[in-house]
Amino acid sequence: MKLGAIKAAVAALVLAASPAFAQDRLLNVSYDISRELFEALNPVFAEHWKAQSGRDVTIEQSHAGSSRQARSILEGLPADVVTFNQETDVNMLAKGGMVAENWREAFPNGASPWYSAPAFLVREGNPKNIQTWSDLAREDVQVVFPNPRTSGNGRYTYLAAYAFGLRENNGDQAAAQDFVRRIMGNVPVFDTGGRAATQTFVERGIADVLVTFEAETRQIAAQYADRGLVSITPPVSLFAAFPVAVVEENAEKNGTTELATEYLTWLYSPEAQRVVAEGGNRTANEEVTAEFADQFPPVELLNVDEVFGGWDKVESEHFASGGILDQVFVNQ
Amino acid sequence: MSLTHAPAVRARAVLPGFRLTLGTTVLYLSIIVLIPIIALVLTGAGIGPGRLWDIITAPRTLASLRITILAAALATVINAVYGLLMAWVLVRYRFPGRRLLDALMDIPFALPTAVAGLSLTALYSANGWFGALLEPLGLQVVYTLGGIVLAMTFTSIPFVVRAVQPVLEEFDPALEDAAASLGSRGFTTFRRVIFPAIMPAWLGGVTTSFARSLGEFGAVVFIAGNLPFRTEVASLLAYIRIEEYDYEGAAAIALVLMLLALALLFVSNLIQLRAARYGAVTA
């Protein structure tokens, strides 16, 4: 909250100090682990914008847990666009009147230019032979993922495990809860965000497996190539959309509506989608998906709408205080 | 009367009038400190006493408060002893590097607490410098209550040192000589002559240190493990409630922490007030 306020103040100062450039400046507020992806995307977009409009553009990036980011925007962070990893957080902005109610229809694929799924990162040679979700519930396996209470990443992991539990037990809620409770019981430390969990797993050498988005597992494995970490995509996982939206209220104020819309539309272009795929994400563009097909192992992706009946239901049944998450997380 | 009045006239010459200075200060203090606290209390009050009680007495809240208070108490006991020793060493001895050590004492104040938390975690985790030595002994510091105590100890030790130091500096060594001439020596002199003089300042520092530890967040979240009912501190729980857009729950927990800190600061001031009143007798 404090950080958000500071960021808001800084961004406001920057914007106020340079009114002449306001139209060529865009603040993209995003989630924690998309930093590198947008660092790769933004220069390519700047070229595209220059060619199209003859003008230079500066895209500012702000990264933190996406719920915290959504709150910062509600409290005044002048974001022009949001690129989140959770629909719930965009919905919060829609409820606050910052984003159009029908934001999902504003861009193709439910306003999700790419997607991923929770996957595993294991130590060299996969000594515990971890392949799928049921391995995480084994007594001899320790798991690390961020706190579902403070991280969208952690919530996806929880939901993916739950969805898998339901499927394995023919929809038996009690059995699924017991399954998730066993996995939660194998977690020695709950960090507050995805990057902190990575630190715990890689730098501190805690646990046998890290659960995070597939794209992130590949990036970490590449970054720590000397450790021989292995990225494993389980055969079944949960579809994780990365919803994008124009923050209309701010964009109008900043005079960036056109630029913001173009930026998000451009994310679907083959040019941008290739960068996205190289970052380890699964892309919306079929042509690019086909190009990178051999990099992505087949995975059956369960869907939040189908398994849980939509995000609103997930919120009220699982993540509300005293909900199912609290029952399996807290009453271990 | 004229004696006490004289400095006031001189003060007027240096700074603009009393009313303006006081007014500015009070306004400043209100905006920075008072209004945020009132807002917190009002948010807490808006919840209604029944709901407030439910939030506070929820098993998870109680567990986090118990862990927080226990860890803060342990950290405070450690700091009470070592802070006093540190102040003693800094005041009573002249040795190379003393100034450096003195300056080092302020690092926990200056350093971002998250950096402290990260560094401590790196050092004490099983593959860190200290952790690697402790692990064969079966001692695990990070992700346990011990880690929380460690982080709290780090961030609050200057309170004790900086409270005791000036009093110790002003302490007249002649009193020790007098005690010695009357046959007292060693620990007895410390216990009966020195300690009574510094005790109010020391207790004041100790209570502030306790209050600070209760609310510590940045350093703790990295080293605590954050497991509900085991290593989840109250400030983290307040943060979690905000992440859930549950402002009421966050405000209720924050309110409890604030009341605890206020009570401690009240005790601390009371101790110092008594010291000011009866100081002459004990010294």
XYZ file of C-alpha atoms in Angstrom:
615
model
C 0.000 0.000 0.000
C 2.802 2.345 0.940
C 4.724 1.298 -2.132
C 1.687 1.877 -4.307
C 1.250 5.343 -2.912
C 4.882 6.199 -3.544
C 4.675 4.869 -7.060
C 1.510 6.858 -7.648
C 3.224 9.998 -6.419
C 6.274 9.428 -8.599
C 4.200 8.633 -11.670
C 2.001 11.681 -11.043
C 5.092 13.872 -10.766
C 6.509 12.503 -13.983
C 3.243 13.049 -15.785
C 2.725 16.515 -14.376
C 6.245 17.574 -15.244
C 5.941 16.660 -18.892
C 2.500 17.584 -20.220
C 3.878 18.033 -23.722
C 4.798 14.363 -23.881
C 1.734 13.054 -22.076
C 0.335 11.505 -25.232
C 3.487 9.533 -25.914
C 3.875 8.134 -22.481
C 2.098 5.039 -21.280
C 2.071 3.498 -17.832
C 1.613 -0.259 -17.997
C 0.808 -1.665 -14.579
C 1.466 -5.360 -14.491
C 2.066 -8.336 -12.217
C 5.248 -9.344 -10.471
C 6.898 -11.763 -12.872
C 6.150 -10.123 -16.237
C 8.996 -7.604 -15.855
C 11.380 -9.218 -18.343
C 8.614 -10.006 -20.813
C 7.576 -6.369 -21.123
C 11.166 -5.225 -21.177
C 11.462 -7.350 -24.311
C 8.119 -6.272 -25.787
C 8.205 -2.514 -25.231
C 11.109 -1.580 -27.546
C 9.468 -3.571 -30.354
C 6.227 -1.712 -29.797
C 8.062 1.623 -29.750
C 9.342 0.842 -33.257
C 5.882 -0.157 -34.384
C 4.374 3.060 -33.009
C 7.100 5.165 -34.579
C 6.461 3.572 -37.973
C 2.727 4.000 -37.626
C 2.455 7.481 -36.137
C 5.922 8.953 -36.544
C 6.114 9.611 -32.824
C 8.284 8.303 -30.031
C 6.752 6.507 -27.105
C 7.981 5.774 -23.619
C 6.316 2.904 -21.844
C 6.728 2.876 -18.110
C 6.448 -0.398 -16.279
C 5.229 -1.035 -12.777
C 5.422 -4.542 -11.358
C 4.169 -6.053 -8.108
C 1.577 -8.573 -6.960
C -1.434 -7.933 -9.183
C -3.927 -7.495 -6.329
C -1.693 -4.880 -4.801
C -1.406 -3.189 -8.194
C -5.166 -3.127 -8.626
C -5.503 -1.527 -5.219
C -2.848 1.071 -6.052
C -4.781 2.031 -9.198
C -7.991 2.387 -7.195
C -6.027 4.587 -4.826
C -4.680 6.801 -7.595
C -1.802 5.138 -9.482
C -2.383 6.663 -12.959
C -2.138 3.457 -14.980
C -3.167 3.706 -18.636
C -3.299 -0.041 -19.204
C -3.255 -3.077 -16.946
C -1.778 -6.434 -17.882
C -2.611 -8.733 -15.001
C -2.527 -12.433 -14.287
C -5.930 -12.568 -12.652
C -9.371 -11.654 -13.879
C -10.472 -10.914 -10.320
C -8.169 -7.940 -10.109
C -9.430 -6.453 -13.392
C -12.959 -7.006 -12.108
C -12.066 -5.006 -8.995
C -11.120 -2.120 -11.290
C -14.354 -2.546 -13.232
C -16.294 -2.393 -9.968
C -14.400 0.792 -9.135
C -15.476 2.276 -12.479
C -11.923 2.525 -13.830
C -12.335 -0.201 -16.458
C -15.342 -0.916 -18.707
C -17.726 -3.566 -17.352
C -17.409 -5.553 -20.592
C -13.614 -5.369 -20.737
C -13.439 -9.044 -21.697
C -15.050 -8.268 -25.063
C -12.732 -5.360 -25.857
C -9.957 -7.625 -27.148
C -9.820 -11.124 -28.679
C -9.681 -14.336 -26.612
C -11.449 -12.857 -23.624
C -8.889 -10.010 -23.577
C -6.088 -12.477 -22.884
C -3.305 -12.196 -25.493
C -1.402 -15.121 -24.003
C -1.850 -17.746 -21.354
C 0.065 -20.162 -19.209
C -0.561 -22.796 -16.581
C 0.924 -23.699 -13.213
C 3.883 -26.019 -13.785
C 6.764 -27.452 -11.762
C 10.437 -26.670 -11.432
C 12.490 -29.483 -9.915
C 16.124 -29.963 -8.996
C 18.754 -31.468 -11.263
C 17.811 -34.921 -12.515
C 14.399 -34.737 -10.802
C 15.570 -36.996 -7.929
C 12.075 -37.354 -6.430
C 10.562 -38.126 -9.847
C 7.866 -35.461 -9.673
C 5.596 -35.560 -12.712
C 2.117 -34.570 -11.715
C 0.004 -33.002 -8.975
C -0.439 -36.199 -6.989
C 3.348 -36.322 -6.495
C 3.103 -33.022 -4.603
C 0.873 -34.678 -2.006
C 3.426 -37.441 -1.304
C 4.826 -37.500 2.211
C 8.450 -37.388 1.061
C 8.004 -34.301 -1.108
C 8.361 -30.688 -0.015
C 6.708 -28.013 -2.153
C 7.266 -24.253 -2.404
C 4.810 -21.776 -3.861
C 3.742 -18.288 -2.756
C 0.976 -17.679 -0.244
C -2.403 -17.936 -2.018
C -3.495 -15.166 0.312
C -1.016 -12.636 -1.037
C -0.243 -13.842 -4.554
C -2.269 -14.472 -7.713
C 0.370 -17.012 -8.637
C -0.285 -18.862 -5.376
C -4.022 -18.764 -5.968
C -3.592 -20.374 -9.391
C -1.492 -23.123 -7.843
C -4.164 -23.741 -5.243
C -6.941 -23.806 -7.859
C -4.974 -26.071 -10.191
C -4.335 -28.557 -7.385
C -7.983 -28.388 -6.366
C -9.205 -28.884 -9.933
C -6.883 -31.865 -10.289
C -8.157 -33.260 -6.976
C -11.758 -32.970 -8.146
C -10.951 -34.730 -11.383
C -9.067 -37.585 -9.723
C -11.898 -38.142 -7.266
C -14.815 -37.865 -9.693
C -15.910 -34.490 -8.371
C -15.855 -35.465 -4.677
C -15.364 -32.106 -2.936
C -14.259 -33.573 0.388
C -11.634 -35.762 -1.267
C -10.369 -32.819 -3.340
C -10.067 -30.690 -0.221
C -8.187 -33.415 1.562
C -5.835 -33.676 -1.425
C -5.131 -29.930 -1.428
C -4.715 -29.960 2.356
C -1.987 -32.608 2.012
C -0.148 -30.466 -0.578
C -0.443 -27.353 1.608
C 0.930 -29.372 4.504
C 4.057 -30.087 2.449
C 4.894 -26.392 2.103
C 7.631 -25.354 4.564
C 7.427 -21.625 3.820
C 4.837 -19.354 2.220
C 6.464 -16.341 0.633
C 4.310 -13.370 -0.205
C 5.110 -13.265 -3.928
C 6.310 -15.368 -6.867
C 9.805 -13.935 -6.976
C 10.379 -14.455 -3.259
C 9.294 -18.097 -3.611
C 11.831 -18.504 -6.419
C 14.530 -17.161 -4.081
C 13.506 -19.630 -1.414
C 13.643 -22.560 -3.802
C 16.733 -21.666 -5.819
C 18.951 -19.623 -3.494
C 18.047 -21.143 -0.131
C 17.779 -24.660 -1.498
C 14.443 -25.281 0.239
C 12.049 -28.016 -0.983
C 11.998 -30.443 -3.915
C 9.691 -28.576 -6.247
C 8.649 -24.997 -6.978
C 5.199 -24.428 -8.452
C 4.767 -21.351 -10.632
C 3.611 -20.462 -14.127
C 5.120 -22.586 -16.892
C 6.719 -19.502 -18.469
C 8.391 -18.657 -15.184
C 9.725 -22.208 -14.655
C 11.485 -21.986 -18.025
C 12.910 -18.566 -17.333
C 14.272 -19.641 -13.958
C 15.742 -22.819 -15.427
C 17.466 -20.716 -18.114
C 18.643 -18.094 -15.661
C 20.171 -20.656 -13.315
C 21.422 -22.909 -16.094
C 24.384 -24.043 -13.945
C 22.038 -25.628 -11.366
C 20.464 -27.990 -13.882
C 16.917 -27.154 -12.815
C 14.256 -28.906 -14.855
C 10.925 -27.419 -15.923
C 8.103 -29.952 -15.857
C 4.662 -29.336 -17.302
C 2.205 -31.713 -15.625
C -0.148 -33.540 -18.028
C -3.122 -31.746 -16.481
C -3.145 -28.178 -15.253
C -5.282 -25.051 -15.083
C -5.700 -22.445 -17.798
C -4.236 -19.179 -16.528
C -5.338 -16.176 -18.555
C -3.379 -12.934 -18.602
C -6.146 -10.381 -18.959
C -5.410 -6.923 -20.357
C -7.537 -3.793 -20.211
C -7.404 -0.085 -20.872
C -7.893 1.877 -17.667
C -10.347 4.171 -19.388
C -10.711 6.782 -16.698
C -6.966 7.438 -16.537
C -6.347 7.066 -20.264
C -8.956 9.727 -21.022
C -7.421 12.030 -18.458
C -3.924 11.429 -19.842
C -5.056 11.625 -23.456
C -3.655 8.157 -24.111
C -6.784 6.203 -25.051
C -5.690 5.701 -28.657
C -2.130 4.749 -27.724
C -3.311 2.425 -24.957
C -5.753 0.630 -27.257
C -3.117 0.291 -29.960
C -0.616 -1.087 -27.433
C -2.968 -3.820 -26.255
C -4.134 -4.637 -29.790
C -0.516 -4.895 -30.888
C 0.121 -7.565 -28.226
C -1.895 -9.940 -30.450
C 0.236 -9.280 -33.543
C 2.497 -12.133 -34.722
C 5.477 -9.864 -34.030
C 4.558 -9.452 -30.361
C 3.334 -13.018 -29.970
C 6.731 -14.371 -30.999
C 8.382 -12.380 -28.213
C 5.735 -13.697 -25.843
C 6.321 -17.303 -26.941
C 10.078 -16.887 -26.572
C 9.334 -15.790 -22.996
C 7.778 -19.228 -22.405
C 4.120 -18.237 -22.651
C 1.507 -19.997 -24.741
C 0.144 -17.601 -27.326
C -3.305 -16.698 -28.617
C -2.153 -16.384 -32.241
C -2.525 -19.836 -33.850
C 0.138 -19.241 -36.463
C 2.732 -18.415 -33.796
C 1.508 -21.269 -31.601
C 2.198 -23.656 -34.476
C 5.688 -22.196 -34.961
C 6.614 -22.859 -31.345
C 4.660 -26.101 -30.987
C 7.678 -28.292 -30.227
C 8.639 -26.075 -27.261
C 5.412 -26.632 -25.417
C 4.602 -30.132 -24.188
C 0.957 -31.088 -24.602
C -1.124 -30.328 -21.557
C -4.786 -30.703 -20.817
C -5.912 -27.374 -19.399
C -8.880 -27.284 -17.065
C -10.865 -24.098 -17.050
C -11.963 -22.038 -14.030
C -15.385 -21.386 -15.557
C -16.023 -25.076 -16.196
C -14.550 -26.543 -13.014
C -15.536 -23.875 -10.521
C -18.374 -22.022 -12.235
C -16.562 -18.733 -12.794
C -14.337 -16.341 -10.887
C -17.124 -14.788 -8.837
C -17.973 -18.199 -7.453
C -14.297 -18.941 -6.844
C -14.045 -15.717 -4.874
C -17.065 -16.360 -2.685
C -16.582 -20.099 -2.157
C -12.811 -20.456 -1.991
C -11.068 -17.175 -1.280
C -13.546 -15.386 0.988
C -12.513 -15.306 4.630
C -13.469 -18.640 6.163
C -13.912 -20.176 2.691
C -12.522 -23.468 1.440
C -8.983 -22.073 1.150
C -9.010 -21.159 4.838
C -10.332 -24.599 5.710
C -7.543 -26.448 3.931
C -4.832 -23.837 4.462
C -5.409 -22.995 8.063
C -6.923 -26.091 9.610
C -4.178 -28.427 8.606
C 9.061 34.579 37.524
C 11.371 36.952 35.803
C 13.991 34.200 35.634
C 11.702 31.790 33.814
C 10.386 34.553 31.614
C 13.766 35.649 30.308
C 14.514 32.680 27.993
C 11.034 32.931 26.487
C 11.813 36.467 25.339
C 15.076 35.326 23.829
C 13.314 32.469 22.074
C 10.925 34.908 20.477
C 13.850 36.633 18.869
C 15.093 33.464 17.197
C 11.936 31.821 15.898
C 8.634 33.461 14.969
C 6.032 33.778 17.753
C 5.083 30.960 20.100
C 1.609 30.652 18.624
C 2.875 30.311 15.087
C 5.535 27.737 15.972
C 3.166 25.706 18.121
C 0.403 26.016 15.551
C 2.628 24.857 12.711
C 3.973 21.946 14.725
C 0.559 20.792 15.845
C -0.799 21.030 12.298
C 2.164 19.092 10.996
C 1.856 16.452 13.695
C -1.871 16.152 13.056
C -1.445 15.530 9.351
C 1.448 13.123 9.707
C 0.513 11.226 12.868
C -2.766 12.116 14.474
C -5.177 11.998 11.530
C -3.956 8.619 10.205
C -4.362 7.171 13.702
C -7.828 8.681 14.070
C -8.759 7.314 10.649
C -7.621 3.874 11.782
C -9.631 4.097 14.994
C -12.700 5.326 13.109
C -12.442 2.521 10.557
C -12.149 0.137 13.478
C -15.117 1.743 15.199
C -17.169 1.608 11.994
C -16.953 -2.166 12.029
C -19.101 -2.325 15.140
C -18.060 -3.889 18.442
C -19.552 -7.321 17.702
C -17.788 -7.806 14.400
C -14.590 -6.275 15.821
C -14.651 -8.796 18.645
C -15.265 -11.647 16.159
C -12.263 -10.623 14.043
C -9.964 -10.225 17.011
C -10.986 -13.459 18.720
C -10.872 -15.530 15.523
C -8.448 -18.394 16.231
C -6.119 -17.319 13.447
C -5.926 -13.717 14.660
C -5.315 -14.875 18.215
C -2.602 -17.272 17.066
C -0.846 -14.550 15.093
C -1.050 -12.159 18.046
C 0.292 -14.818 20.390
C 3.233 -15.507 18.045
C 3.886 -11.783 17.591
C 3.811 -10.972 21.291
C 5.900 -13.997 22.241
C 8.555 -13.244 19.622
C 8.596 -9.542 20.482
C 8.981 -10.385 24.165
C 11.892 -12.737 23.491
C 13.570 -10.191 21.210
C 13.094 -7.537 23.862
C 14.677 -9.679 26.589
C 17.709 -10.248 24.354
C 17.959 -6.550 23.536
C 17.480 -5.556 27.167
C 20.641 -7.471 28.063
C 22.794 -6.851 25.012
C 21.625 -3.293 24.456
C 22.681 -2.419 27.981
C 26.044 -4.151 27.520
C 26.573 -2.400 24.220
C 25.827 1.015 25.694
C 28.186 0.234 28.588
C 31.008 -0.706 26.261
C 30.488 2.331 24.062
C 30.442 4.789 26.970
C 32.972 3.314 29.387
C 35.812 2.205 27.140
C 37.994 3.897 24.569
C 39.190 1.490 21.907
C 40.016 1.636 18.215
C 36.889 1.415 16.114
C 34.622 2.657 18.880
C 33.222 5.454 16.718
C 32.593 2.957 13.963
C 30.770 0.634 16.343
C 28.764 3.597 17.568
C 27.766 4.500 14.021
C 26.984 0.847 13.263
C 24.370 0.986 16.002
C 22.155 3.132 13.772
C 22.211 0.758 10.820
C 19.042 -1.079 11.851
C 17.274 2.306 11.816
C 18.657 3.330 8.455
C 18.532 0.030 6.596
C 15.287 -0.914 4.810
C 13.887 -3.682 6.996
C 13.236 -5.868 3.963
C 16.954 -5.803 3.215
C 17.638 -6.838 6.801
C 15.147 -9.682 6.461
C 16.687 -10.889 3.213
C 20.235 -10.745 4.583
C 19.325 -12.556 7.781
C 17.468 -15.221 5.809
C 20.430 -15.684 3.488
C 22.844 -16.045 6.420
C 20.748 -18.346 8.585
C 19.145 -20.582 5.973
C 20.466 -24.133 5.779
C 22.992 -23.233 3.046
C 23.944 -19.833 4.504
C 27.109 -19.054 6.505
C 25.567 -19.434 9.957
C 22.777 -21.794 8.991
C 25.256 -24.326 7.623
C 26.953 -24.431 11.053
C 23.705 -24.615 12.999
C 22.024 -27.272 10.912
C 24.226 -30.197 12.053
C 23.252 -29.241 15.611
C 19.612 -29.622 14.676
C 18.983 -25.902 15.062
C 16.761 -24.313 12.474
C 16.438 -20.551 12.675
C 14.767 -19.457 9.462
C 11.091 -20.222 8.988
C 10.630 -20.766 12.717
C 9.806 -18.615 15.724
C 13.578 -18.202 16.118
C 13.741 -16.409 12.785
C 11.029 -13.977 13.826
C 12.841 -13.272 17.096
C 16.089 -12.736 15.185
C 14.531 -10.230 12.793
C 12.847 -8.357 15.619
C 16.063 -8.280 17.641
C 17.896 -6.778 14.691
C 15.421 -4.004 14.028
C 14.891 -2.918 17.620
C 18.281 -3.086 19.361
C 19.155 0.617 18.788
C 16.197 1.666 20.943
C 17.801 0.233 24.089
C 21.339 1.339 23.294
C 20.362 4.862 22.352
C 18.163 5.233 25.433
C 20.819 4.123 27.917
C 23.855 5.762 26.321
C 23.251 9.446 27.199
C 22.289 8.652 30.794
C 25.361 6.528 31.228
C 27.514 9.282 29.773
C 26.164 11.768 32.300
C 26.660 9.396 35.199
C 29.309 10.801 37.515
C 32.164 8.292 38.071
C 32.777 10.032 41.403
C 29.702 8.211 42.702
C 31.402 4.925 41.911
C 34.526 6.071 43.726
C 32.353 7.033 46.663
C 30.745 3.589 46.634
C 34.187 1.982 46.470
C 35.406 4.089 49.388
C 32.448 2.791 51.383
C 33.524 -0.767 50.677
C 31.240 -1.616 47.771
C 32.844 -3.181 44.790
C 32.241 -4.852 41.449
C 28.748 -6.013 40.823
C 27.374 -4.497 44.009
C 28.354 -1.029 42.816
C 26.658 -1.695 39.519
C 23.544 -3.090 41.141
C 23.131 -0.485 43.880
C 24.662 2.666 42.400
C 24.808 2.622 38.617
C 21.805 0.553 37.657
C 19.228 2.558 39.642
C 20.408 5.677 37.818
C 20.097 4.231 34.347
C 17.132 1.948 35.001
C 14.358 4.381 33.949
C 16.059 5.130 30.632
C 16.781 1.433 30.145
C 13.188 0.412 30.867
C 12.003 3.164 28.562
C 14.220 1.847 25.772
C 13.101 -1.705 26.435
C 9.395 -0.868 26.174
C 9.915 1.127 22.951
C 11.877 -1.794 21.562
C 8.986 -4.096 22.457
C 6.460 -1.770 20.798
C 8.545 -1.587 17.656
C 8.911 -5.363 17.444
C 5.147 -5.870 17.639
C 4.615 -4.050 14.377
C 7.715 -5.188 12.496
C 6.806 -6.437 9.034
C 9.478 -6.040 6.358
C 12.229 -7.951 8.112
C 9.923 -10.634 9.469
C 8.052 -11.757 6.339
C 11.232 -12.951 4.692
C 12.440 -15.067 7.557
C 9.205 -16.194 9.213
C 7.918 -18.874 6.839
C 4.451 -17.306 7.163
C 2.642 -20.541 8.017
C -0.774 -19.846 9.540
C -0.914 -20.736 13.256
C 2.814 -21.374 13.366
C 4.884 -18.514 12.005
C 2.345 -15.948 10.847
C 2.754 -12.587 12.609
C -0.079 -10.122 13.147
C 1.283 -7.473 10.787
C 1.389 -10.065 7.980
C -2.190 -11.086 8.747
C -3.257 -7.423 8.481
C -1.465 -7.264 5.134
C -3.181 -10.457 3.983
C -6.579 -8.994 4.874
C -5.824 -5.966 2.696
C -4.789 -8.237 -0.160
C -8.232 -9.801 0.177
C -9.777 -6.309 -0.063
C -10.945 -6.944 3.521
C -10.261 -3.475 4.919
C -12.293 -4.153 8.055
C -10.270 -7.195 9.009
C -7.029 -5.321 8.399
C -8.182 -2.319 10.415
C -9.243 -4.503 13.338
C -5.860 -6.229 13.560
C -4.024 -2.946 13.065
C -6.103 -1.447 15.834
C -5.065 -4.177 18.272
C -1.397 -3.697 17.386
C -1.713 0.051 17.770
C -3.405 -0.217 21.161
C -0.683 -2.590 22.363
C 2.031 -0.201 21.163
C 0.252 2.782 22.701
C -0.062 0.978 26.031
C 3.651 0.188 25.948
C 4.583 3.761 25.070
C 2.345 4.966 27.885
C 4.181 2.689 30.322
C 7.493 3.880 28.903
C 6.555 7.534 29.442
C 5.274 6.786 32.910
C 8.608 5.219 33.830
C 10.538 8.197 32.524
C 8.207 10.627 34.267
C 8.752 8.874 37.597
C 12.459 8.899 36.934
C 12.408 12.637 36.358
C 10.478 13.134 39.583
C 12.443 10.816 41.850
C 15.688 10.841 39.905
C 17.524 12.917 42.484
C 16.763 10.422 45.247
C 18.113 7.343 43.474
C 21.209 9.117 42.163
